[in-house]
Amino acid sequence: MAFLKRELYRQLKGTETTHEDRCSLVFDTDTKSLYVEREVAHLEIGNGGTIECQTATMDIADYLTQGGQTAGHRELWRLLRALFNDDSGNADSSREI
């Protein structure tokens, strides 16, 4: 099983308690599915180094309709615009399916 991942957003904050929030665009080459994966991790140094990690996956449309415009939203929109950019100079771009 191979996954192709492109990080959309990462936020790291804290000193004694570290919180990391990361979103990635993921393509599963086996199932041919494209989705957003969000990973949230908390590391508490004072309690013996306990760590708690949560991972959730969501449809791209669901991710984009979440409240607010994070850096992850803006990066995904940028990637989508680049992917679907109309290149008028390319003869293949005018083909209809």
C-alpha positions in Angstrom: 0.0 0.0 0.0 1.5 3.3 -1.1 0.4 6.8 0.0 1.5 10.0 -1.7 1.3 12.9 0.7 1.6 16.6 0.3 1.6 18.7 3.5 -0.9 21.5 3.4 -0.4 23.0 6.9 1.5 22.5 10.1 1.3 24.4 13.3 3.5 23.7 16.3 3.1 25.5 19.6 3.9 25.2 23.3 6.9 24.6 25.5 6.0 22.3 28.4 2.9 21.0 26.6 3.5 20.8 22.9 0.6 20.7 20.5 1.1 19.9 16.8 -1.7 20.2 14.2 -0.9 19.0 10.6 -3.1 18.6 7.5 -1.9 16.7 4.4 -3.4 15.9 1.0 -3.2 12.2 0.6 -3.5 9.9 -2.5 -3.9 6.2 -1.8 -2.4 4.5 -4.9 -4.1 1.2 -4.1 -7.7 2.4 -3.7 -7.2 5.4 -6.0 -8.7 7.8 -3.4 -7.8 11.4 -2.7 -8.5 12.9 0.7 -7.3 15.2 3.5 -5.7 13.7 6.6 -5.5 15.7 9.8 -3.1 14.7 12.6 -3.2 16.3 16.0 -0.6 15.4 18.6 -0.2 16.5 22.3 3.1 15.9 24.1 3.2 16.6 27.9 6.7 16.8 29.1 5.8 17.1 32.8 3.7 13.9 33.0 6.5 11.5 32.1 6.5 12.4 28.4 3.0 11.2 27.6 1.8 11.7 24.0 -1.6 11.5 22.5 -2.1 11.4 18.8 -5.3 11.5 16.8 -5.7 11.1 13.0 -8.8 11.7 11.0 -9.5 11.6 7.3 -12.1 13.7 5.4 -13.3 14.3 1.9 -11.7 17.3 0.2 -15.1 19.1 -0.1 -15.8 18.6 3.6 -12.3 20.0 4.5 -12.8 23.1 2.3 -16.3 23.8 3.7 -15.1 23.8 7.4 -15.3 27.2 9.1 -12.5 29.6 8.6 -9.7 29.9 6.1 -6.5 28.4 7.5 -3.2 28.2 5.8 -4.1 24.6 4.9 -7.3 25.8 3.1 -5.3 28.4 1.1 -2.6 25.8 0.1 -5.2 23.3 -1.1 -7.0 26.0 -3.1 -3.7 27.0 -4.6 -2.9 23.3 -5.6 -6.4 22.9 -7.1 -6.1 26.1 -9.1 -2.7 25.0 -10.4 -4.0 21.6 -11.3 -7.0 22.9 -13.2 -5.4 26.0 -14.6 -6.6 26.6 -18.2 -3.5 26.7 -20.4 -4.9 28.2 -23.7 -1.6 27.5 -25.5 -2.0 23.8 -25.0 -4.0 22.0 -27.7 -4.8 19.1 -25.3 -6.5 21.5 -22.8 -9.4 22.2 -25.2 -10.4 18.6 -25.6 -13.8 17.7 -24.3 -14.6 14.4 -22.6 
